[in-house]
């Protein structure tokens, strides 16, 4: 029984969450700390070890540690190669965690493990699923036949960086017209600022002035008040989300597309236009079903829960 | 030893090729017939059975039949659900071939089996590969860990219909801005006609007038004579090819991207701009290698050879 409980850690650009998680996804205890300002490997490791120590003090039967982190993680070595919003490069997370804790550890991309949690423990089990997280950026996770696809060394499944228009806006990654450049919170901020500049008396501009700047949240607030411009921007954002989903659904044969991340809390404001566009751009509709697009079950906990599930899986594999 | 030889059949929109193929990819005997004008299931089946019979008359040790066909093939049932350029729908190819020949048969998408041939028998074995065929349309095949990816029921890997610009030109499939709408022979024809209309005294227009109409081949001929407009069109076509490849390479972790189909015979005219764009749109270049883009080894025979390889594989599986 002692192998049925693991610590899941979710390392984001702004916060680090850790929890003791059962095999059925129940979170027994959870801790959250801010991501250190400089976010270099040493500082982040110290936070991870502190969370692990405090969680183990309450649960002495933890069998393994799983980490989900934004960025490119070499698999199965658990080396963080590169992260878009953190300073660390070539950081041997798995090796350092195992040495410091004496527990087996696994490290994977945060959206990969979130996809695992949604596939395994969503409303019903799914074996073929894409997860798209719409937050500051776009994260993507892919489950094929019940297993995370990450490519032979973990460098695959960068779904946020498929190209939706090579002449499109610059993405945070430096390329042009990525999915992330069109359908993320950053894209909503960009569109909101353009709208505010176009109409300085409009609600978006006025709310932005009250708050000091226009962000995606300004647009969300304006949409909540029924502002037609803000509603139109959500229609455009959702349409791009649906185009990206359609592109992925033409490659993969999916049972479901799960949308997570902070912006999914806007519900049908985002998902209704996404569903329309995903259907519009679906290939060969008479021979291929269009996968339903649903909101994530685990919300902000998906990375933590999925990381723990993966740790339990790998523990089982290595134990036999 | 009798399980080491199969008939491979490649069913295209204009011709049907069949050959007796060894496990090492050697084509012992090959036959080619035109695709029947009406291309309904009954007429195509008659051609397939005629080719099989003539091949078996020369080789009495054929153990299995493999078919690669353009379109969506239900797997493993071998039912042709839908094809872009043929009239048949819901055609139980596998069942009918097995009943008529007494041999085990497998049916798959033509680009899927071509990808298998390139992965297994190219210059070196590849376990992670994308094949893109640039012909009238764009076909795509995907090999993951040495196996064809087709999704749970064969409806996956429609790589020619990822979206490269939702506001782009209409594709043969009815959607807008597909990879196929930008980087296929059909796209080259469209661009050539636009160029001829813009410059009625240019070489493309003059060659088109001589031949009755402007096609992709007119543009290829003009490029061969150094016509700057035609060279520019190839630069644009190749760039779109590279953008599509980059988008796929950001999803998959690949050892190589193989380009086949009729247009690859233009060599660097197509591949040089494709390589530049694929590199330009590659995600996180400091942490992810850019897969090389190479011309297909098997050219027009890849579908036939791959279909035979798949038949031998499946025969082995079913025999144990």
Coordinates of C-alpha atoms in Angstrom, one line a residue:
Chain A
X1 CA 0.0 0.0 0.0
X2 CA 2.9 2.3 0.6
X3 CA 3.4 2.7 -3.1
X4 CA 0.0 4.3 -3.6
X5 CA 0.8 7.8 -2.5
X6 CA 3.2 10.3 -4.1
X7 CA 4.1 14.0 -3.9
X8 CA 3.2 16.0 -7.0
X9 CA 4.9 19.3 -7.7
X10 CA 3.8 21.8 -10.3
X11 CA 6.5 24.4 -11.1
X12 CA 5.1 27.4 -12.9
X13 CA 6.5 30.8 -13.7
X14 CA 4.7 32.5 -10.8
X15 CA 4.0 29.8 -8.2
X16 CA 5.1 26.3 -7.1
X17 CA 2.4 24.0 -5.8
X18 CA 3.0 20.7 -4.1
X19 CA 0.6 18.1 -2.8
X20 CA 0.4 14.5 -1.4
X21 CA -1.8 12.7 -3.9
X22 CA -3.5 9.3 -3.9
X23 CA -3.6 7.0 -6.9
X24 CA -7.2 8.0 -7.4
X25 CA -6.2 11.7 -7.6
X26 CA -7.3 12.8 -4.2
X27 CA -5.1 15.6 -2.9
X28 CA -4.5 15.0 0.9
X29 CA -2.4 18.0 1.7
X30 CA -1.4 20.9 -0.5
X31 CA 1.2 23.7 -0.2
X32 CA 1.8 26.7 -2.5
X33 CA 4.9 28.9 -2.6
X34 CA 5.8 31.8 -5.0
X35 CA 8.4 31.0 -7.6
X36 CA 11.6 32.7 -6.6
X37 CA 12.1 36.0 -8.4
X38 CA 15.4 35.0 -10.1
X39 CA 14.0 31.5 -10.7
X40 CA 17.4 29.9 -11.1
X41 CA 17.9 26.2 -10.5
X42 CA 19.3 26.5 -7.0
X43 CA 16.6 28.8 -5.7
X44 CA 13.8 26.7 -7.2
X45 CA 15.4 23.5 -5.9
X46 CA 15.4 24.9 -2.4
X47 CA 11.7 25.6 -2.6
X48 CA 10.9 22.1 -4.0
X49 CA 12.9 20.5 -1.2
X50 CA 11.3 22.6 1.5
X51 CA 7.8 21.7 0.2
X52 CA 8.8 18.0 0.0
X53 CA 10.1 18.0 3.6
X54 CA 7.0 19.7 5.0
X55 CA 4.7 17.3 3.1
X56 CA 6.7 14.2 4.3
X57 CA 6.5 15.5 7.9
X58 CA 2.8 15.0 7.6
X59 CA 2.8 11.9 5.4
X60 CA 5.6 9.4 6.2
X61 CA 4.4 6.9 3.6
X62 CA 5.1 8.9 0.4
X63 CA 6.8 6.6 -2.1
X64 CA 7.8 8.8 -4.9
X65 CA 8.0 12.4 -6.3
X66 CA 6.7 13.7 -9.5
X67 CA 7.4 17.1 -11.0
X68 CA 5.5 18.9 -13.8
X69 CA 7.3 22.0 -15.1
X70 CA 6.8 24.4 -18.0
X71 CA 9.5 23.9 -20.5
X72 CA 11.4 21.2 -22.3
X73 CA 12.3 18.3 -20.1
X74 CA 14.7 15.5 -21.3
X75 CA 13.0 12.1 -20.8
X76 CA 13.6 9.9 -18.9
X77 CA 16.7 11.7 -17.4
X78 CA 14.5 14.4 -15.9
X79 CA 16.8 17.2 -17.0
X80 CA 15.1 20.6 -17.5
X81 CA 16.7 21.7 -20.8
X82 CA 15.0 25.0 -21.4
X83 CA 12.0 27.0 -20.1
X84 CA 10.3 29.9 -21.7
X85 CA 9.8 31.9 -18.4
X86 CA 12.5 30.7 -16.1
X87 CA 16.3 31.2 -16.1
X88 CA 17.4 27.6 -15.7
X89 CA 19.0 25.6 -18.5
X90 CA 20.3 22.0 -18.4
X91 CA 19.2 21.5 -14.8
X92 CA 19.4 17.9 -13.6
X93 CA 16.2 18.1 -11.5
X94 CA 15.6 14.3 -11.2
X95 CA 19.2 13.6 -10.1
X96 CA 19.2 16.4 -7.5
X97 CA 15.8 15.6 -6.1
X98 CA 16.6 11.9 -5.7
X99 CA 19.9 12.6 -4.1
X100 CA 18.4 15.0 -1.6
X101 CA 15.3 13.1 -0.7
X102 CA 16.2 9.4 -1.2
X103 CA 12.9 9.0 -3.1
X104 CA 12.5 8.0 -6.8
X105 CA 11.6 11.1 -8.8
X106 CA 10.2 11.8 -12.3
X107 CA 10.2 15.1 -14.1
X108 CA 8.0 15.9 -17.1
X109 CA 6.5 18.9 -18.9
X110 CA 3.5 20.4 -16.9
X111 CA 1.0 20.0 -19.7
X112 CA 2.0 16.4 -20.3
X113 CA 1.3 15.4 -16.8
X114 CA -1.9 17.5 -16.7
X115 CA -3.1 15.6 -19.8
X116 CA -2.4 12.3 -18.0
X117 CA -4.5 13.4 -15.0
X118 CA -7.4 14.4 -17.3
X119 CA -7.2 11.2 -19.3
X120 CA -7.0 8.9 -16.3
X121 CA -9.3 10.7 -13.9
X122 CA -11.6 12.9 -16.0
X123 CA -15.4 12.3 -16.2
X124 CA -14.6 9.0 -17.9
X125 CA -11.2 7.5 -18.9
X126 CA -9.9 8.6 -22.2
X127 CA -7.1 6.8 -24.1
X128 CA -6.7 9.4 -26.9
X129 CA -6.7 13.0 -25.8
X130 CA -5.2 16.4 -26.4
X131 CA -5.0 18.9 -23.5
X132 CA -4.6 22.6 -24.3
X133 CA -3.9 25.0 -21.4
X134 CA -4.8 28.6 -22.2
X135 CA -2.9 30.8 -19.8
X136 CA -0.2 33.3 -20.3
X137 CA 1.0 31.0 -23.0
X138 CA -0.4 27.8 -24.5
X139 CA 0.6 24.5 -23.1
X140 CA -0.1 21.2 -24.8
X141 CA -0.2 17.6 -23.7
X142 CA -1.0 14.6 -25.8
X143 CA -2.1 11.1 -24.6
X144 CA -2.0 8.3 -27.2
X145 CA -3.4 4.9 -26.3
X146 CA -3.4 5.9 -22.6
X147 CA 0.2 7.0 -22.5
X148 CA 1.8 10.5 -22.6
X149 CA 3.5 11.2 -26.0
X150 CA 6.7 13.1 -25.5
X151 CA 8.9 11.8 -28.3
X152 CA 12.0 9.6 -27.8
X153 CA 13.8 12.1 -25.5
X154 CA 10.9 14.4 -24.2
X155 CA 11.3 17.1 -26.8
X156 CA 8.0 16.5 -28.5
X157 CA 4.4 17.7 -28.1
X158 CA 5.2 21.5 -28.3
X159 CA 1.6 22.0 -29.3
X160 CA 1.5 25.7 -28.5
X161 CA 4.0 26.3 -31.3
X162 CA 2.3 24.9 -34.3
X163 CA 2.1 27.6 -36.9
X164 CA -1.3 29.1 -37.6
X165 CA 0.0 31.9 -39.8
X166 CA 3.6 32.4 -40.7
X167 CA 2.9 36.1 -41.3
X168 CA 1.2 36.5 -37.9
X169 CA 2.3 38.3 -34.7
X170 CA 5.5 37.6 -32.9
X171 CA 5.3 34.8 -30.3
X172 CA 7.1 34.8 -27.0
X173 CA 9.3 32.1 -28.5
X174 CA 10.5 34.4 -31.2
X175 CA 8.7 32.8 -34.1
X176 CA 5.7 34.3 -35.9
X177 CA 2.1 33.2 -35.9
X178 CA 2.3 30.4 -33.4
X179 CA -0.9 29.0 -31.8
X180 CA 0.3 30.7 -28.6
X181 CA 0.7 34.0 -30.4
X182 CA -3.0 33.9 -31.3
X183 CA -5.0 32.1 -28.6
X184 CA -3.3 32.8 -25.2
X185 CA -3.7 35.3 -22.5
X186 CA -0.8 37.2 -24.0
X187 CA -2.7 37.4 -27.3
X188 CA -5.8 38.7 -25.4
X189 CA -3.7 41.4 -23.8
X190 CA -2.3 42.4 -27.2
X191 CA -5.7 42.5 -28.7
X192 CA -7.1 44.4 -25.7
X193 CA -4.4 47.1 -26.0
X194 CA -5.0 47.5 -29.7
X195 CA -8.7 47.9 -29.0
X196 CA -8.0 50.4 -26.3
X197 CA -5.8 52.4 -28.6
X198 CA -8.4 52.3 -31.3
X199 CA -11.2 53.5 -29.0
X200 CA -9.8 55.5 -26.0
X201 CA -13.3 56.1 -24.7
X202 CA -14.3 52.5 -24.8
X203 CA -14.8 50.3 -21.7
X204 CA -11.6 48.4 -22.2
X205 CA -9.6 51.6 -22.3
X206 CA -11.4 53.0 -19.3
X207 CA -11.0 49.8 -17.2
X208 CA -7.4 49.7 -18.2
X209 CA -6.8 53.3 -17.1
X210 CA -8.4 52.5 -13.7
X211 CA -6.1 49.5 -13.2
X212 CA -2.9 51.1 -14.6
X213 CA -2.8 49.0 -17.8
X214 CA -4.9 46.9 -20.1
X215 CA -4.4 43.1 -19.7
X216 CA -6.3 40.0 -20.7
X217 CA -8.1 40.4 -17.4
X218 CA -9.3 43.9 -18.4
X219 CA -10.8 42.4 -21.5
X220 CA -12.4 39.6 -19.5
X221 CA -13.9 42.2 -17.1
X222 CA -15.3 44.3 -20.0
X223 CA -16.8 41.2 -21.6
X224 CA -18.4 40.3 -18.3
X225 CA -20.1 43.7 -18.4
X226 CA -21.4 43.0 -22.0
X227 CA -19.0 45.3 -23.8
X228 CA -19.4 44.5 -27.5
X229 CA -15.7 45.1 -28.3
X230 CA -14.6 42.8 -25.6
X231 CA -17.1 40.1 -26.6
X232 CA -15.8 40.4 -30.2
X233 CA -12.2 39.9 -28.9
X234 CA -13.2 36.7 -27.1
X235 CA -14.9 35.6 -30.3
X236 CA -11.6 36.1 -32.2
X237 CA -9.5 34.5 -29.4
X238 CA -11.9 31.5 -29.3
X239 CA -11.9 31.2 -33.1
X240 CA -8.1 30.9 -33.1
X241 CA -8.3 28.4 -30.3
X242 CA -10.7 26.3 -32.4
X243 CA -8.4 26.7 -35.5
X244 CA -5.5 25.3 -33.6
X245 CA -7.5 22.5 -32.1
X246 CA -8.8 21.6 -35.6
X247 CA -5.3 21.5 -36.9
X248 CA -4.3 19.1 -34.1
X249 CA -7.5 17.0 -34.5
X250 CA -6.7 16.5 -38.2
X251 CA -3.4 14.9 -37.2
X252 CA -4.6 12.9 -34.2
X253 CA -7.7 10.7 -33.9
X254 CA -9.1 12.0 -30.6
X255 CA -11.8 11.1 -28.2
X256 CA -11.8 14.5 -26.6
X257 CA -10.0 17.8 -26.5
X258 CA -9.7 19.2 -23.0
X259 CA -9.1 22.9 -22.5
X260 CA -7.5 24.0 -19.2
X261 CA -5.5 27.0 -18.0
X262 CA -6.7 30.2 -16.4
X263 CA -8.7 31.4 -19.3
X264 CA -11.0 28.4 -19.4
X265 CA -12.8 29.9 -16.4
X266 CA -14.4 32.3 -18.9
X267 CA -16.4 29.2 -20.1
X268 CA -18.5 29.5 -23.3
X269 CA -17.1 33.0 -23.9
X270 CA -14.0 31.2 -25.0
X271 CA -15.3 27.7 -25.8
X272 CA -18.3 28.5 -27.9
X273 CA -16.4 30.2 -30.7
X274 CA -13.6 27.5 -30.3
X275 CA -16.2 24.7 -30.9
X276 CA -17.6 26.5 -34.0
X277 CA -14.1 27.0 -35.6
X278 CA -12.9 23.5 -34.7
X279 CA -15.9 22.1 -36.5
X280 CA -15.5 24.5 -39.5
X281 CA -11.9 23.4 -40.0
X282 CA -12.3 19.7 -39.3
X283 CA -11.2 17.6 -42.2
X284 CA -13.5 15.1 -44.0
X285 CA -16.4 15.5 -41.6
X286 CA -18.4 12.8 -43.3
X287 CA -15.8 10.1 -42.4
X288 CA -14.2 11.5 -39.2
X289 CA -16.1 12.5 -36.0
X290 CA -15.3 15.8 -34.5
X291 CA -14.0 15.3 -31.0
X292 CA -15.9 17.3 -28.3
X293 CA -14.1 20.2 -26.7
X294 CA -14.6 20.2 -22.9
X295 CA -13.3 22.2 -19.9
X296 CA -10.6 20.6 -17.8
X297 CA -11.8 18.7 -14.7
X298 CA -8.8 19.4 -12.5
X299 CA -8.3 23.0 -13.3
X300 CA -5.2 24.4 -11.6
X301 CA -4.5 21.1 -9.8
X302 CA -4.1 19.0 -13.0
X303 CA -0.3 19.5 -13.1
X304 CA 0.2 18.5 -9.5
X305 CA -2.1 15.5 -9.7
X306 CA -0.7 14.3 -13.0
X307 CA 2.9 14.6 -11.7
X308 CA 2.0 12.4 -8.7
X309 CA 0.2 9.9 -11.0
X310 CA 3.2 9.7 -13.2
X311 CA 5.5 9.1 -10.2
X312 CA 3.2 6.3 -9.0
X313 CA 3.2 4.8 -12.6
X314 CA 7.0 4.9 -12.9
X315 CA 7.4 3.6 -9.4
X316 CA 5.3 0.6 -10.4
X317 CA 7.3 0.1 -13.5
X318 CA 10.6 0.2 -11.8
X319 CA 9.5 -2.0 -8.9
X320 CA 8.0 -4.5 -11.4
Chain B
X1 CA 10.4 -18.7 -46.2
X2 CA 7.1 -18.6 -48.0
X3 CA 6.0 -15.7 -45.7
X4 CA 8.8 -13.4 -47.0
X5 CA 7.1 -12.2 -50.2
X6 CA 4.0 -10.2 -50.6
X7 CA 2.1 -8.3 -53.3
X8 CA 2.0 -4.5 -52.7
X9 CA -0.7 -2.5 -54.4
X10 CA -0.7 1.3 -54.7
X11 CA -4.1 2.8 -55.6
X12 CA -3.9 6.4 -56.8
X13 CA -6.2 8.7 -58.5
X14 CA -4.7 8.1 -62.0
X15 CA -2.9 4.8 -61.8
X16 CA -2.8 1.5 -59.9
X17 CA 0.6 -0.2 -59.4
X18 CA 1.2 -3.7 -58.1
X19 CA 4.3 -5.6 -57.4
X20 CA 5.7 -8.7 -55.8
X21 CA 8.1 -7.4 -53.1
X22 CA 10.6 -9.1 -50.9
X23 CA 11.1 -8.4 -47.2
X24 CA 14.1 -6.3 -48.1
X25 CA 12.0 -4.1 -50.4
X26 CA 13.2 -5.6 -53.7
X27 CA 10.5 -5.4 -56.4
X28 CA 10.6 -8.7 -58.3
X29 CA 7.8 -8.0 -60.8
X30 CA 5.7 -4.8 -61.3
X31 CA 2.5 -4.1 -63.2
X32 CA 0.8 -0.7 -63.7
X33 CA -2.8 -0.1 -64.9
X34 CA -4.8 3.2 -65.2
X35 CA -7.3 3.8 -62.5
X36 CA -10.8 3.2 -64.1
X37 CA -12.4 6.5 -65.2
X38 CA -15.4 6.2 -62.9
X39 CA -13.2 4.8 -60.1
X40 CA -16.0 3.1 -58.2
X41 CA -15.3 0.2 -55.9
X42 CA -16.4 -2.5 -58.3
X43 CA -14.3 -1.3 -61.2
X44 CA -11.2 -0.7 -59.0
X45 CA -11.6 -4.1 -57.3
X46 CA -11.6 -5.8 -60.8
X47 CA -8.3 -4.1 -61.6
X48 CA -6.8 -5.1 -58.3
X49 CA -7.8 -8.7 -58.7
X50 CA -6.5 -8.8 -62.3
X51 CA -3.1 -7.5 -61.1
X52 CA -3.0 -10.0 -58.2
X53 CA -3.9 -12.9 -60.5
X54 CA -1.2 -12.0 -63.1
X55 CA 1.4 -11.5 -60.4
X56 CA 0.6 -14.8 -58.7
X57 CA 0.8 -16.6 -62.0
X58 CA 4.5 -15.6 -62.0
X59 CA 5.1 -16.0 -58.3
X60 CA 3.2 -18.9 -56.6
X61 CA 4.8 -18.2 -53.2
X62 CA 3.1 -14.9 -52.5
X63 CA 1.9 -15.0 -48.8
X64 CA -0.1 -11.8 -48.4
X65 CA -1.5 -8.7 -50.0
X66 CA -1.0 -5.1 -48.9
X67 CA -2.8 -2.1 -50.3
X68 CA -2.0 1.5 -49.9
X69 CA -4.7 3.9 -51.1
X70 CA -5.2 7.7 -51.0
X71 CA -8.0 8.4 -48.5
X72 CA -9.2 7.5 -45.1
X73 CA -9.0 3.8 -44.4
X74 CA -10.6 2.2 -41.3
X75 CA -8.0 0.2 -39.4
X76 CA -7.7 -2.7 -39.0
X77 CA -10.9 -3.6 -40.8
X78 CA -9.4 -2.3 -44.1
X79 CA -12.5 -0.4 -45.1
X80 CA -12.0 2.5 -47.4
X81 CA -14.2 5.2 -45.8
X82 CA -13.6 8.2 -48.0
X83 CA -11.2 9.3 -50.7
X84 CA -10.7 12.8 -52.0
X85 CA -10.3 11.8 -55.7
X86 CA -12.3 8.6 -56.0
X87 CA -16.0 7.9 -55.9
X88 CA -15.9 5.0 -53.5
X89 CA -17.3 5.3 -49.9
X90 CA -17.4 2.6 -47.2
X91 CA -15.8 0.0 -49.4
X92 CA -14.8 -3.2 -47.5
X93 CA -11.5 -3.7 -49.5
X94 CA -9.9 -6.1 -47.1
X95 CA -12.9 -8.4 -46.9
X96 CA -13.4 -8.5 -50.6
X97 CA -9.7 -9.1 -51.5
X98 CA -9.4 -11.9 -48.9
X99 CA -12.6 -13.6 -50.1
X100 CA -11.5 -13.4 -53.8
X101 CA -7.9 -14.4 -53.4
X102 CA -7.7 -16.6 -50.2
X103 CA -4.7 -14.6 -49.0
X104 CA -4.5 -12.4 -45.9
X105 CA -4.8 -8.7 -46.9
X106 CA -4.1 -5.4 -45.2
X107 CA -5.3 -1.9 -46.4
X108 CA -3.9 1.4 -45.3
X109 CA -3.5 5.0 -46.4
X110 CA -0.9 5.3 -49.1
X111 CA 1.3 7.8 -47.3
X112 CA 1.2 5.7 -44.2
X113 CA 2.7 2.7 -45.9
X114 CA 5.2 4.9 -47.9
X115 CA 6.4 6.3 -44.6
X116 CA 6.9 2.7 -43.4
X117 CA 9.0 1.9 -46.4
X118 CA 11.2 5.0 -46.0
X119 CA 11.6 4.4 -42.2
X120 CA 12.5 0.7 -42.6
X121 CA 14.5 0.7 -45.8
X122 CA 15.8 4.2 -46.3
X123 CA 19.5 5.1 -46.2
X124 CA 19.4 4.1 -42.6
X125 CA 16.6 2.8 -40.4
X126 CA 14.6 5.6 -38.7
X127 CA 12.2 5.0 -35.8
X128 CA 10.7 8.6 -35.7
X129 CA 9.9 10.0 -39.1
X130 CA 7.4 12.2 -41.0
X131 CA 6.8 11.6 -44.7
X132 CA 5.3 14.4 -46.8
X133 CA 4.3 13.6 -50.4
X134 CA 4.0 16.7 -52.6
X135 CA 2.0 15.7 -55.6
X136 CA -1.5 16.9 -56.7
X137 CA -2.3 17.1 -53.0
X138 CA -0.2 16.6 -49.9
X139 CA -0.1 13.2 -48.3
X140 CA 1.4 12.6 -44.8
X141 CA 2.6 9.5 -43.0
X142 CA 4.0 9.3 -39.5
X143 CA 6.2 6.7 -38.0
X144 CA 6.5 6.7 -34.2
X145 CA 9.0 4.4 -32.5
X146 CA 9.1 2.3 -35.7
X147 CA 5.4 1.9 -36.1
X148 CA 2.8 3.7 -38.3
X149 CA 0.7 6.1 -36.4
X150 CA -2.9 6.0 -37.7
X151 CA -4.9 6.6 -34.5
X152 CA -7.1 4.0 -32.9
X153 CA -9.3 3.4 -36.1
X154 CA -7.1 4.7 -38.9
X155 CA -8.6 8.2 -39.1
X156 CA -5.4 9.9 -37.9
X157 CA -2.3 11.5 -39.6
X158 CA -4.1 13.7 -42.0
X159 CA -1.0 15.8 -42.1
X160 CA -1.9 17.6 -45.4
X161 CA -4.8 19.3 -43.6
X162 CA -3.2 21.1 -40.8
X163 CA -4.2 24.7 -41.0
X164 CA -1.4 27.1 -42.1
X165 CA -3.7 30.1 -42.4
X166 CA -7.4 30.1 -41.7
X167 CA -7.9 33.0 -44.1
X168 CA -5.9 31.3 -46.9
X169 CA -7.0 29.8 -50.2
X170 CA -9.7 27.1 -50.5
X171 CA -8.3 23.6 -50.3
X172 CA -9.6 20.6 -52.3
X173 CA -11.1 19.3 -49.0
X174 CA -13.3 22.4 -48.8
X175 CA -11.5 24.1 -45.8
X176 CA -9.4 27.2 -46.1
X177 CA -5.6 27.5 -45.8
X178 CA -4.7 23.8 -45.4
X179 CA -1.0 22.8 -45.8
X180 CA -2.2 21.1 -49.1
X181 CA -3.8 24.4 -50.3
X182 CA -0.3 26.1 -50.0
X183 CA 2.4 23.5 -50.8
X184 CA 1.0 21.0 -53.3
X185 CA 1.1 20.7 -57.1
X186 CA -2.4 22.2 -57.1
X187 CA -1.1 25.2 -55.2
X188 CA 1.7 25.6 -57.8
X189 CA -0.9 25.5 -60.6
X190 CA -3.0 28.2 -58.9
X191 CA 0.1 30.4 -58.4
X192 CA 1.2 29.8 -62.0
X193 CA -2.2 30.8 -63.3
X194 CA -2.2 34.0 -61.2
X195 CA 1.3 34.8 -62.4
X196 CA 0.3 34.2 -66.1
X197 CA -2.7 36.5 -65.6
X198 CA -0.5 39.2 -64.0
X199 CA 2.1 39.0 -66.8
X200 CA 0.6 37.7 -70.1
X201 CA 3.9 38.2 -71.9
X202 CA 5.9 36.3 -69.3
X203 CA 7.4 32.8 -69.9
X204 CA 4.8 31.0 -67.8
X205 CA 1.9 32.5 -69.8
X206 CA 3.7 31.8 -73.1
X207 CA 4.5 28.2 -72.2
X208 CA 0.9 27.8 -70.9
X209 CA -0.5 29.1 -74.2
X210 CA 1.7 26.6 -76.1
X211 CA 0.4 23.7 -74.0
X212 CA -3.2 24.8 -73.8
X213 CA -3.2 25.7 -70.1
X214 CA -0.9 26.7 -67.2
X215 CA -0.3 23.9 -64.7
X216 CA 2.4 23.2 -62.1
X217 CA 4.4 21.5 -64.8
X218 CA 4.4 24.8 -66.8
X219 CA 5.9 26.6 -63.8
X220 CA 8.5 23.8 -63.4
X221 CA 9.4 24.1 -67.1
X222 CA 9.7 27.9 -66.8
X223 CA 11.9 27.5 -63.6
X224 CA 14.1 25.1 -65.5
X225 CA 14.7 27.9 -68.1
X226 CA 15.7 30.3 -65.3
X227 CA 12.5 32.4 -65.4
X228 CA 12.6 34.7 -62.4
X229 CA 8.9 34.6 -61.8
X230 CA 8.8 30.8 -61.8
X231 CA 11.8 30.6 -59.5
X232 CA 10.0 33.0 -57.1
X233 CA 6.9 30.8 -57.2
X234 CA 9.1 27.8 -56.2
X235 CA 10.6 29.8 -53.4
X236 CA 7.1 30.5 -52.1
X237 CA 5.9 26.9 -52.5
X238 CA 9.0 25.6 -50.8
X239 CA 8.6 28.2 -48.0
X240 CA 5.1 26.9 -47.3
X241 CA 6.3 23.4 -47.4
X242 CA 8.9 24.3 -44.8
X243 CA 6.3 26.1 -42.6
X244 CA 4.1 23.0 -42.6
X245 CA 7.1 20.8 -41.8
X246 CA 8.2 23.1 -38.9
X247 CA 4.7 23.0 -37.5
X248 CA 4.8 19.2 -37.5
X249 CA 8.3 19.1 -36.2
X250 CA 7.3 21.2 -33.2
X251 CA 4.7 18.5 -32.4
X252 CA 6.8 15.4 -33.0
X253 CA 10.4 14.7 -32.1
X254 CA 11.8 13.5 -35.4
X255 CA 15.0 12.0 -36.7
X256 CA 14.2 13.0 -40.3
X257 CA 11.5 14.5 -42.5
X258 CA 11.2 12.7 -45.9
X259 CA 9.7 14.5 -48.8
X260 CA 8.3 12.4 -51.6
X261 CA 5.7 12.8 -54.4
X262 CA 6.1 14.0 -58.0
X263 CA 7.3 17.5 -57.1
X264 CA 10.3 16.3 -55.1
X265 CA 12.0 15.6 -58.5
X266 CA 12.6 19.3 -58.7
X267 CA 15.1 18.9 -55.9
X268 CA 16.6 21.9 -54.3
X269 CA 14.2 24.2 -56.2
X270 CA 11.6 23.0 -53.7
X271 CA 13.8 21.7 -50.8
X272 CA 16.2 24.6 -50.3
X273 CA 13.5 27.1 -49.4
X274 CA 11.7 24.4 -47.4
X275 CA 14.8 23.8 -45.3
X276 CA 15.2 27.5 -44.7
X277 CA 11.6 28.0 -43.5
X278 CA 11.6 24.8 -41.4
X279 CA 14.7 26.1 -39.6
X280 CA 13.2 29.6 -39.3
X281 CA 9.9 28.3 -37.7
X282 CA 11.5 25.6 -35.5
X283 CA 10.7 26.0 -31.8
X284 CA 13.4 26.4 -29.1
X285 CA 16.3 25.8 -31.4
X286 CA 18.8 25.9 -28.5
X287 CA 17.2 22.8 -26.9
X288 CA 15.7 20.9 -29.9
X289 CA 17.6 19.8 -32.9
X290 CA 16.1 20.6 -36.3
X291 CA 15.4 17.3 -38.2
X292 CA 17.0 17.1 -41.7
X293 CA 14.7 17.3 -44.7
X294 CA 15.6 14.7 -47.3
X295 CA 14.2 13.4 -50.6
X296 CA 12.4 10.1 -50.5
X297 CA 14.5 7.0 -51.4
X298 CA 11.7 5.0 -53.0
X299 CA 10.1 7.7 -55.1
X300 CA 7.0 6.5 -56.8
X301 CA 7.4 2.9 -55.5
X302 CA 7.2 3.8 -51.8
X303 CA 3.5 3.1 -51.5
X304 CA 3.7 -0.3 -53.2
X305 CA 6.8 -1.4 -51.3
X306 CA 5.4 -0.1 -48.0
X307 CA 2.1 -1.9 -48.6
X308 CA 3.9 -5.2 -49.1
X309 CA 6.1 -4.6 -46.0
X310 CA 3.0 -4.0 -43.9
X311 CA 1.4 -7.2 -45.3
X312 CA 4.5 -9.2 -44.3
X313 CA 4.5 -7.5 -40.8
X314 CA 0.8 -8.3 -40.2
X315 CA 1.2 -11.8 -41.6
X316 CA 4.0 -12.4 -39.0
X317 CA 1.8 -11.0 -36.3
X318 CA -1.2 -13.1 -37.1
X319 CA 1.0 -16.3 -37.5
X320 CA 2.7 -15.5 -34.3

